[in-house]
Coordinates of C-alpha atoms and ligand atoms in Angstrom, one line a residue:
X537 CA -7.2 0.7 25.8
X538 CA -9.1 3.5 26.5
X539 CA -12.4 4.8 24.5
X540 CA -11.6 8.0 23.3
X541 CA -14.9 9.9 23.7
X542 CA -14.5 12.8 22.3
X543 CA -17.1 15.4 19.8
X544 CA -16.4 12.9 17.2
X545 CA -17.7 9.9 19.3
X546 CA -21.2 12.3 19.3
X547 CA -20.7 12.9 16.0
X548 CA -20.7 9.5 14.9
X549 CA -23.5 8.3 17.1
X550 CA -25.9 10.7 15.4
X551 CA -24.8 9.5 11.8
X552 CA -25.6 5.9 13.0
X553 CA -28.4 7.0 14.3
X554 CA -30.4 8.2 10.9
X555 CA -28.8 5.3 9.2
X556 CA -29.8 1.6 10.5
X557 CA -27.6 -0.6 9.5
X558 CA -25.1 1.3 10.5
X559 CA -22.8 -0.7 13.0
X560 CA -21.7 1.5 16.4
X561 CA -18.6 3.0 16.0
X562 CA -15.4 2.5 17.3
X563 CA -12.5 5.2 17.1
X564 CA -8.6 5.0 17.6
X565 CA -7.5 5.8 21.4
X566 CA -5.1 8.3 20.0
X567 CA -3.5 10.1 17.2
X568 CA -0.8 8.0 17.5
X569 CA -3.0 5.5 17.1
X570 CA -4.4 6.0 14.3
X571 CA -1.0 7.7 12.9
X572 CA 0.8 3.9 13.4
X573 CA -2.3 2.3 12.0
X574 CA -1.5 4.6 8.9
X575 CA 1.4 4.0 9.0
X576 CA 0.8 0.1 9.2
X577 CA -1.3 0.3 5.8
X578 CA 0.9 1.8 4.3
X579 CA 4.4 0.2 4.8
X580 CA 4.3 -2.9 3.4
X581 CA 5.9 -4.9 0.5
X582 CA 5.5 -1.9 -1.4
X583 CA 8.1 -0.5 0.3
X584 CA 10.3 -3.4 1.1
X585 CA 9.9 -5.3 -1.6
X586 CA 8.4 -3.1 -4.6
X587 CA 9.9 0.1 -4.6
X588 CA 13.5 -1.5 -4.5
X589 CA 12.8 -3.4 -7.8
X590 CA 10.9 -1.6 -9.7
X591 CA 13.5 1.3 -9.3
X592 CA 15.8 -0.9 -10.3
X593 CA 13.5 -2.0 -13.2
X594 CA 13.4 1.9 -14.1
X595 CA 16.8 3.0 -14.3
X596 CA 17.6 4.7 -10.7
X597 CA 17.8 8.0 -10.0
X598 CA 15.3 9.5 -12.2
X599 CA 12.4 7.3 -11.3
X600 CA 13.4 8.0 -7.4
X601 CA 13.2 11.6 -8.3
X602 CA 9.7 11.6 -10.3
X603 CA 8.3 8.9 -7.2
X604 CA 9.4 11.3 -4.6
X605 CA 7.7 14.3 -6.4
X606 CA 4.4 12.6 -7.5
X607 CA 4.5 11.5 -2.9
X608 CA 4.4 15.5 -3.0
X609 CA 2.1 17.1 -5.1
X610 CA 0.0 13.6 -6.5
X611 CA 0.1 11.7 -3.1
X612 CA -0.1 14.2 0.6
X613 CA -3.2 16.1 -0.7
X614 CA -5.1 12.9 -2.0
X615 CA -4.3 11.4 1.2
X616 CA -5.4 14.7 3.2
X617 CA -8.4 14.4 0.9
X618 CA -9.6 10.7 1.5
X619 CA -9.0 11.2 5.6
X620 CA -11.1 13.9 5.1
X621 CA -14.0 12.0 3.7
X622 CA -13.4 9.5 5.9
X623 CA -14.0 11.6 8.8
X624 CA -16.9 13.7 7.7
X625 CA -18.8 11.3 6.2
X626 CA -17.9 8.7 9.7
X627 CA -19.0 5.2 8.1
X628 CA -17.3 2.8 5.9
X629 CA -15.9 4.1 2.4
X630 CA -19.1 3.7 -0.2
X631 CA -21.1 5.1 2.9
X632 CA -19.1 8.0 3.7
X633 CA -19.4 9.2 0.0
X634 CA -22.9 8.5 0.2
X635 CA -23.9 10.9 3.2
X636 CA -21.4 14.1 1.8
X637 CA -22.9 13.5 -1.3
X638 CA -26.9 13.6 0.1
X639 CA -25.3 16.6 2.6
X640 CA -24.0 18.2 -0.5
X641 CA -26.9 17.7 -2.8
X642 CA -24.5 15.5 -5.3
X643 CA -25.4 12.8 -7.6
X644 CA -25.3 9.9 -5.5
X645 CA -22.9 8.1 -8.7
X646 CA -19.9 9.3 -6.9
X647 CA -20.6 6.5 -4.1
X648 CA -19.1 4.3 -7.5
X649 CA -15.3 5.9 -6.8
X650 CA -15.3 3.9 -3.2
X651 CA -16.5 1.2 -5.0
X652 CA -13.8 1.6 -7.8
X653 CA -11.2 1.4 -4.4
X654 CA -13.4 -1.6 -3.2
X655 CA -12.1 -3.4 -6.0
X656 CA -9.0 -2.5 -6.6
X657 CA -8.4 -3.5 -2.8
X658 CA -9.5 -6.9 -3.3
X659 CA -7.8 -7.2 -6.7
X660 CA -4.2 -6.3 -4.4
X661 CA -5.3 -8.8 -1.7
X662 CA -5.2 -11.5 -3.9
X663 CA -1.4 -11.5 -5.2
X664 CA -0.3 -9.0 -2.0
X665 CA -0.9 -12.4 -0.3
X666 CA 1.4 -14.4 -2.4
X667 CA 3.8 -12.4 -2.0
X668 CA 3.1 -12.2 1.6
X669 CA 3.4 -16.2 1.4
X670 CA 7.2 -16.1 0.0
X671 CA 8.1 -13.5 3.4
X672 CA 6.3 -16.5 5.4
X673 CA 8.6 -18.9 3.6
X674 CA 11.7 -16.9 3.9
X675 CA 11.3 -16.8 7.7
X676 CA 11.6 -20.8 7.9
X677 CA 14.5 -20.5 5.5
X678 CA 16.2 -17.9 7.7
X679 CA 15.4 -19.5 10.9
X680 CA 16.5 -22.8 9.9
X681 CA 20.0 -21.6 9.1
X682 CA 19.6 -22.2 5.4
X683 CA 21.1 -19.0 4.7
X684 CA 24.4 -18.8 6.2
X685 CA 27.0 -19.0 4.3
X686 CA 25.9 -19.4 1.4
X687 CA 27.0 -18.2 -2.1
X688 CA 25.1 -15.6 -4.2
X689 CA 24.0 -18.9 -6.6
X690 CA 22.7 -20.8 -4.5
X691 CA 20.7 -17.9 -2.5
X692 CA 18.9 -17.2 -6.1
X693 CA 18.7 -20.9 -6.4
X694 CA 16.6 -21.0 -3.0
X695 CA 14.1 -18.6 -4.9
X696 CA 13.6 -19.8 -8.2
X697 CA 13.2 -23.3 -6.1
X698 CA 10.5 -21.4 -4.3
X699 CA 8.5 -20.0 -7.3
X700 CA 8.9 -23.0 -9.4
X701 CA 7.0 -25.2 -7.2
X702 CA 3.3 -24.3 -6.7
X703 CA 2.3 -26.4 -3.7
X704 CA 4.9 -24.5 -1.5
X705 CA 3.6 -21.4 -2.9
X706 CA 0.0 -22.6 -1.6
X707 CA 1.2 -23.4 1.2
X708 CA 2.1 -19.9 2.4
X709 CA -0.4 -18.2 0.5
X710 CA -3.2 -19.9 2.1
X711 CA -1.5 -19.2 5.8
X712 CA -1.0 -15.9 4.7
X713 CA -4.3 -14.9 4.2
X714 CA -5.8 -16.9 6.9
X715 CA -3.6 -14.8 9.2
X716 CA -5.4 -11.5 7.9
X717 CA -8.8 -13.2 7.5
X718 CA -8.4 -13.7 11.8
X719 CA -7.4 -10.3 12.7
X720 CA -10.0 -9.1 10.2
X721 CA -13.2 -11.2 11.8
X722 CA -12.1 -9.7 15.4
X723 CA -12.5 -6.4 14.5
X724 CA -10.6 -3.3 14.1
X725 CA -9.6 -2.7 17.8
X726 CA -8.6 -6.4 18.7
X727 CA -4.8 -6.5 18.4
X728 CA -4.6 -4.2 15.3
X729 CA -3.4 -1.1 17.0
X730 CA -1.8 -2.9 20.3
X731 CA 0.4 -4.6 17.2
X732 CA 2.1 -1.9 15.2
X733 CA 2.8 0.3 17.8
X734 CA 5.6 -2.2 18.9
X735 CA 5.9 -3.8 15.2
X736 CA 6.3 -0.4 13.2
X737 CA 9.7 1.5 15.2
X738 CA 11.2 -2.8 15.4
X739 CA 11.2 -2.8 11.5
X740 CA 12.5 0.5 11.4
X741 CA 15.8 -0.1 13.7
X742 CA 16.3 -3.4 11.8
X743 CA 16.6 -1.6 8.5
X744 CA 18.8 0.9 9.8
X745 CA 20.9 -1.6 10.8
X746 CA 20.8 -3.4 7.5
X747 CA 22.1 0.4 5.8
X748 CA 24.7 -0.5 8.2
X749 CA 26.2 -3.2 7.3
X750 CA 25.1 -2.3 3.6
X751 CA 27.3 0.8 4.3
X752 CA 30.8 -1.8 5.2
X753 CA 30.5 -3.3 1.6
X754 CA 31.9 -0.8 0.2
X755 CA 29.6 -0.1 -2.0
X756 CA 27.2 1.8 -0.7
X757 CA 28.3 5.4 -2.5
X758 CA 27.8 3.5 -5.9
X759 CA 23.9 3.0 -4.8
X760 CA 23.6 6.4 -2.9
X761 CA 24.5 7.4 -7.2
X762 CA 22.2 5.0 -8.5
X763 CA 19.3 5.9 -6.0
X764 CA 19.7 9.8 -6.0
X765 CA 21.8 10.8 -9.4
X766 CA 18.9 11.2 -11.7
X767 CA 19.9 10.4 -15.4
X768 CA 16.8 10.9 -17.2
X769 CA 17.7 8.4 -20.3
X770 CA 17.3 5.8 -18.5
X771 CA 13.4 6.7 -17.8
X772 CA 10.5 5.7 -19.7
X773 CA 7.2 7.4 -20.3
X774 CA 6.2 3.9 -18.4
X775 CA 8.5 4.6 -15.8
X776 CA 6.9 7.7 -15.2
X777 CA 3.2 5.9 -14.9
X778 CA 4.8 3.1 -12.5
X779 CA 5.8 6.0 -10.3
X780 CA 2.7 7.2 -10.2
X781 CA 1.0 4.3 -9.3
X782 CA 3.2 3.5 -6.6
X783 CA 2.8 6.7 -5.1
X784 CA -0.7 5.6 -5.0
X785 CA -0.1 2.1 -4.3
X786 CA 2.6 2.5 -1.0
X787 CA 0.3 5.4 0.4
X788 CA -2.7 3.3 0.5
X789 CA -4.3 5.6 -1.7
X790 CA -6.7 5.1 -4.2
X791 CA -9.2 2.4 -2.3
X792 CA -11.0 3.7 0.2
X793 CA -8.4 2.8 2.8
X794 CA -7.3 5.9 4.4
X795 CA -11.2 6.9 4.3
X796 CA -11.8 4.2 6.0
X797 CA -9.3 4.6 8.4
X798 CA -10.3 8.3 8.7
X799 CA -13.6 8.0 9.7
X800 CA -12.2 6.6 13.0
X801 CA -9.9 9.1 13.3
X802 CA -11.4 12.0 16.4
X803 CA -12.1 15.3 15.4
X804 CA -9.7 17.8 16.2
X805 CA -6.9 16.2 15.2
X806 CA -5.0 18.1 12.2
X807 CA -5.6 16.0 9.3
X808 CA -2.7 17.8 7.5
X809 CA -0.2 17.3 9.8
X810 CA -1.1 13.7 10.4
X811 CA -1.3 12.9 6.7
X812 CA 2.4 14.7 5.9
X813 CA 4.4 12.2 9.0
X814 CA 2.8 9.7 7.6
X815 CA 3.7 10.0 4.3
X816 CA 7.2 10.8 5.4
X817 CA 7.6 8.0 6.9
X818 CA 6.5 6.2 4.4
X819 CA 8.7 7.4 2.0
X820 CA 11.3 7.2 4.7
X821 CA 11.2 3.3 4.5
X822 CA 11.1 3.0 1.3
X823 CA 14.6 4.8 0.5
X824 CA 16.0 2.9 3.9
X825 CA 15.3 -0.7 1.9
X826 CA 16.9 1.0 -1.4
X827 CA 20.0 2.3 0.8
X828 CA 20.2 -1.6 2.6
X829 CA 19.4 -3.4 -0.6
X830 CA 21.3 -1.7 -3.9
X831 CA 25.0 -1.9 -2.6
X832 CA 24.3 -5.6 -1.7
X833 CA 23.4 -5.5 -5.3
X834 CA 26.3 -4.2 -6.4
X835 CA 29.0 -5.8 -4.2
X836 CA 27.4 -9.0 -5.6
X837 CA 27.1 -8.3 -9.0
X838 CA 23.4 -8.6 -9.7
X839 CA 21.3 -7.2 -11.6
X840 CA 19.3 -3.7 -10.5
X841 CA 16.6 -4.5 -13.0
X842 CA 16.1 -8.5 -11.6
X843 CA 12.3 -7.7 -10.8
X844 CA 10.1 -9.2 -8.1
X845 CA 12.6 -11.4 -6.7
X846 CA 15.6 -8.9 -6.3
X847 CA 15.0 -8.3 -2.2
X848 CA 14.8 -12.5 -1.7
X849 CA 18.0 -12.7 -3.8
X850 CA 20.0 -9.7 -1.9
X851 CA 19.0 -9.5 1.9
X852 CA 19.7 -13.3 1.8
X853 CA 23.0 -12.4 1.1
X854 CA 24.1 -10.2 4.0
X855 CA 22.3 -12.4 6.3
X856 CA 24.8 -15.2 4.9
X857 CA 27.9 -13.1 5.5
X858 CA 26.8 -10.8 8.3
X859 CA 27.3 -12.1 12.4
X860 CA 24.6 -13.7 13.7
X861 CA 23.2 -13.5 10.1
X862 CA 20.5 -16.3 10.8
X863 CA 19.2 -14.5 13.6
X864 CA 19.4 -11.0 11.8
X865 CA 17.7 -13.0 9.1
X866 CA 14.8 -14.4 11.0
X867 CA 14.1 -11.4 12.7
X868 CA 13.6 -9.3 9.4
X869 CA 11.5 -11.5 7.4
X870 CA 9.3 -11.9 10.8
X871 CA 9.0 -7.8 10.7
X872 CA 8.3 -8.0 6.8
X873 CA 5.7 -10.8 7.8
X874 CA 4.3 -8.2 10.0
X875 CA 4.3 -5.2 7.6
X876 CA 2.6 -6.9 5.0
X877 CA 0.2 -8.4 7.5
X878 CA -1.0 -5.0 8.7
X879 CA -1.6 -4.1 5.0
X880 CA -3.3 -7.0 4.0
X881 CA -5.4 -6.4 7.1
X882 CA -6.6 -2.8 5.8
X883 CA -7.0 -4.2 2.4
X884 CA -9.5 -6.6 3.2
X885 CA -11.2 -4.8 5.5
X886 CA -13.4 -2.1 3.2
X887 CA -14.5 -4.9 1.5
X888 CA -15.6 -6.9 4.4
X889 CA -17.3 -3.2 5.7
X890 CA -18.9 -3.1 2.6
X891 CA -20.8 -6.5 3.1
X892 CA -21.6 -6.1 6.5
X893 CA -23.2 -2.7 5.4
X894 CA -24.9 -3.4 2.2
X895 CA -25.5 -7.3 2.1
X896 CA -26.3 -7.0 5.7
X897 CA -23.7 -10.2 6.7
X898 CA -22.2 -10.3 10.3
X899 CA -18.6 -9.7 9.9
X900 CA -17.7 -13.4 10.6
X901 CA -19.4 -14.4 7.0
X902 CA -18.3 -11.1 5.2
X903 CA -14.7 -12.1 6.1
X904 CA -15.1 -15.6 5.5
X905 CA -16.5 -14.6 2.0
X906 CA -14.3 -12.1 1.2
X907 CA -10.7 -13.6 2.6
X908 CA -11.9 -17.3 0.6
X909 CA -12.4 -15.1 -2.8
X910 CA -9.5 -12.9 -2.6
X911 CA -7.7 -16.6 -2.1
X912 CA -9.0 -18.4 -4.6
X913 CA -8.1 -15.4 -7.1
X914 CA -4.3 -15.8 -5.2
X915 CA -4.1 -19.4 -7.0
X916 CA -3.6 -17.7 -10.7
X917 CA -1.1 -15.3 -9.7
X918 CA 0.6 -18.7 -8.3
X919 CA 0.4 -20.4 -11.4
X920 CA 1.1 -17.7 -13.1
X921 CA 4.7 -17.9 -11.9
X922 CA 5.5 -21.4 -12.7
X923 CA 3.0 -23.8 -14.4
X924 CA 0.9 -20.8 -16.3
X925 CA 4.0 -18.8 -17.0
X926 CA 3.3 -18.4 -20.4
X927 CA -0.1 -17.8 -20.3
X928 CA -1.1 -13.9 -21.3
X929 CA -4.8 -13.7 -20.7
X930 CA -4.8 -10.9 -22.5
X931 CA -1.5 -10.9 -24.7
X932 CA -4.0 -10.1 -27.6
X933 CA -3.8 -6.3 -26.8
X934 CA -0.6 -5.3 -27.9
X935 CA -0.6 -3.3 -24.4
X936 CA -0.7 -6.5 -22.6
X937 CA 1.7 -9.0 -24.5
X938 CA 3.4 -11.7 -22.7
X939 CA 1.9 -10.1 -19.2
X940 CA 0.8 -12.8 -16.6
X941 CA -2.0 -13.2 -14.4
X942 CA 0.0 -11.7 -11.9
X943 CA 1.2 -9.2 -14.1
X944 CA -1.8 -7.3 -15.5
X945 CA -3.9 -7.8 -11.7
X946 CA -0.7 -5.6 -10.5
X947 CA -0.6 -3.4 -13.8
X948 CA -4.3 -3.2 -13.7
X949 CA -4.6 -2.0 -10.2
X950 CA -1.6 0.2 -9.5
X951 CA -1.4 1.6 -12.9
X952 CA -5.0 2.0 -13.8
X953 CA -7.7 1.8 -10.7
X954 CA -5.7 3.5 -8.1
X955 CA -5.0 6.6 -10.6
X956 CA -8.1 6.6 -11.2
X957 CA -9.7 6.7 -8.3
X958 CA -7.1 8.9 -7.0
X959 CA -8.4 11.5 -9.8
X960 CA -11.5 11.3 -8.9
X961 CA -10.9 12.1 -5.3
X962 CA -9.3 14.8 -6.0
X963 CA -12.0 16.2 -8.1
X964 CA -14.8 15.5 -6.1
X965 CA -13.2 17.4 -3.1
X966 CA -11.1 20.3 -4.9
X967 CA -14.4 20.6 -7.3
X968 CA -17.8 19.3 -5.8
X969 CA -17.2 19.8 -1.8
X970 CA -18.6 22.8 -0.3
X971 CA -14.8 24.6 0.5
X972 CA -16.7 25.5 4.1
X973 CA -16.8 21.9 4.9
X974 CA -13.1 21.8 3.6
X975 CA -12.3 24.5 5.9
X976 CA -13.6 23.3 8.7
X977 CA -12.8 19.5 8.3
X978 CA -9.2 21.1 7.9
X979 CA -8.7 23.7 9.9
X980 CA -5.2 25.1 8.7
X981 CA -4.0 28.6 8.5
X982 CA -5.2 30.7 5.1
X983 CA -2.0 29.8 3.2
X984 CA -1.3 26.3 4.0
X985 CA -5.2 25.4 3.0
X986 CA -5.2 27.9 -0.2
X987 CA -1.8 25.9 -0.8
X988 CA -3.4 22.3 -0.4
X989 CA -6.5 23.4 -2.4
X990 CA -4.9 25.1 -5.4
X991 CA -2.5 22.0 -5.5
X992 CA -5.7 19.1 -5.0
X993 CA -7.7 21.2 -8.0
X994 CA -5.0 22.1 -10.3
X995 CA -1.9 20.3 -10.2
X996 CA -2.7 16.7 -9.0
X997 CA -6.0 16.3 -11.2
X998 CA -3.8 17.7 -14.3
X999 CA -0.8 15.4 -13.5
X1000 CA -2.6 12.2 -13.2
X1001 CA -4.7 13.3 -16.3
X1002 CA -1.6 13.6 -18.3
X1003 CA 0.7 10.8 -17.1
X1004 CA -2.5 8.7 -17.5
X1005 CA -3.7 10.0 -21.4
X1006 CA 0.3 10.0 -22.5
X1007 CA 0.2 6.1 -21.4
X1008 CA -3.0 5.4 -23.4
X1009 CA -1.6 6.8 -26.4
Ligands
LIG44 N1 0.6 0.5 1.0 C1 0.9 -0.9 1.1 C2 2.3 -1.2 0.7 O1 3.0 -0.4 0.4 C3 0.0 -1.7 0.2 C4 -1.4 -1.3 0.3 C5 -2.1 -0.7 -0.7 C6 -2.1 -1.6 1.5 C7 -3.4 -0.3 -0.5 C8 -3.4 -1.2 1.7 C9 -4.0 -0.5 0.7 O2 2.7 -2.4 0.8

């Protein structure tokens, strides 16, 4: 793959050069690079296997309706914003903020919001890689054959025998994150991008071919209603915070990620343009696994609401009935293997950048360190779904009763830390940034950057500001 060397590639050698620690830096050989790298972050179980149950946790329609509207006005200029860091500041997260805010002449406090995204990154690691394990799991049960023909019971029986036993779990957790701990120690360039260029349009065919066969079930106009007919009764003032923090959370906002990403992206490339496709397609996934997955739903009588199992209960199913089901089968949990490795990959990563910067660790050591942590906290978000199911570390709080390990790190992170880091995002750049550098880091036409500024210093600080004080009260 070829260097790009382009004003960015000088731009970045003169940063490195008044900071010392500062490793040489690398940058995508393309837009399209870094636009499938995006891309990569952000599809993921989030898509796949979160937004289809926690829409059907949230009633339908409505939530769709609120999550499609907070990708809008909440999640494309947060995402244009953290790119834009990314790229002006040209280093790793906490770095980045660090140099606009000594450029800037800003208290150098607001390095704390990328380290706010450090943490929330490593908090999502450690349960994204459980849930990464069951995928893993699900590809043996696919490929073995296990799957055909069966009936709806024993398909949910295959799951709950997977969650109940904690060895398994282990198991697949432990190769899970080893997997992302080895494309993580090689570096960004060594497979990363080579990867979802091929991985990223395969999982995208297979789900449209999944909507296919969802569509001869004959019930796929009963979940086009439940997906897009909003009926606001069924939404909850929590509902509404859950849709915010998945915006967040399938965006790869809120942690430093997309700066991250960013600051390899070349100069000259439209950041707004870039941000919008990928948040389109994003989205675009997301509603594909809700089109493939809720008439399956229904034609089977499940439940919509049946929480972080419902895609291992339904898929199963049409890979039972469909032709060639078990190969159908493999090859989709392989892809979901692969969009979930490509996040995980992005969320380890600004924590191992971190390290290597600021403990001064090789990247071998800061993985090593890093990966081992984020695994170990993996274990109680294991037990917390079997042996520990009862056990609410914090089920004092009325806020927190009966919530699991597993529960309040996911609660804690999408809910709370991404929102919040989000907001302060947008504040920093709609409020503290010099609107030159904006303009130039930009470089849109008048009305499409008055648009994106008006919206990032009005609208998206004031919606996460009230979505977020109407929860706490
Ligand atoms: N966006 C990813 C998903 O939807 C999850 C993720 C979050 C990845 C944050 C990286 C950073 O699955």
């Amino acid at each position: 793959m070829t260097q790009s060397v382009t004003s960015a590639a000088a731009s970045g050698a003169a940063s490195s050069a008044s900071g010392a620690t500062s490793p040489k830096r690398a940058f995508w050989s393309s837009r399209m690079a870094f636009i499938l790298a995006a891309t990569g972050s952000a599809v993921g179980l989030g898509n796949i296997w979160k937004f289809p149950y926690i829409t059907g946790e949230n009633g339908g329609g409505a939530f769709v309706l609120v999550y499609l509207l907070c990708i809008a006005i909440v999640g494309i200029p947060i995402m244009m914003a953290e790119v834009l860091i990314g790229r002006r500041g040209g280093r790793s997260p906490v770095s980045s903020m660090g140099i606009l805010c000594q450029r800037d002449k800003l208290h150098a406090r607001w390095r704390w919001l990328a380290g706010i995204g450090v943490l929330a990154s490593f908090l999502i690691l450690s349960f994204y890689s459980v849930i990464g394990g069951w995928a893993l799991s699900y590809v043996g049960t696919a490929g073995t054959g296990q799957l055909s023909g069966q009936s709806s019971e024993s398909i949910g029986a295959i799951f709950s025998g997977l969650l109940a036993d904690p060895g398994t779990l282990l198991i697949w957790h432990t190769l899970f994150m080893a997997l992302t701990m080895l494309v993580v120690a090689r570096g960004l360039r060594g497979g990363l991008e080579r990867a979802v260029t091929i991985l990223m349009p395969a999982l995208f065919v297979l789900l449209l071919l999944l909507v296919g066969y969802a569509m001869t079930t004959g019930y796929f106009g009963q979940a086009v209603t439940f997906l897009f007919q909003p009926d606001f009764s069924k939404l909850s003032t929590e509902g509404i915070l859950v849709a915010l923090g998945h915006a967040f959370f399938t965006l790869s906002l809120g942690m430093g990620v997309m700066m991250a990403y960013g600051s390899y992206l070349p100069k000259g490339v439209s950041i707004a343009r870039t941000s919008i496709l990928v948040s389109v397609m994003d989205t675009g996934v997301a509603l594909l696994a809700g089109l493939a997955i809720f008439p399956l739903v229904f034609a089977n009588g499940l439940e919509p609401g049946a929480g972080p199992g419902l895609i291992f209960q339904t898929l199963p199913l049409a890979f039972a009935q469909m032709p060639f089901g078990s190969l159908f089968g493999t090859l989709f949990f392989v892809l979901l293997v692969f969009a979930a490795w490509t996040s995980a990959i992005s969320l380890l990563e600004p924590l191992v950048e971190w390290l290597e910067e600021r403990r001064g660790l090789n990247r071998m050591i800061s993985t090593l360190g890093a990966g081992i942590a984020a695994w170990l906290l993996g274990i109680g978000s294991i037990l917390s779904l079997n042996e520990w199911s009862g056990f609410a570390p914090l089920g004092m709080f009325a806020a927190f009763e009966g919530k699991t390990i597993f529960d309040l790190l996911d609660f804690l992170t999408a809910n709370i830390l991404l929102p919040l880091c989000g907001l302060l995002v947008a504040v920093f750049v709609g409020w503290f940034m010099a609107r030159q550098a904006l303009e130039n880091e930009l470089s849109m036409g008048g009305r499409s950057f008055a648009l994106w500024y008006g919206v990032l210093r009005y609208v998206t600080p004031i919606a996460v500001a009230i979505v977020f004080i109407y929860n706490l009260l």
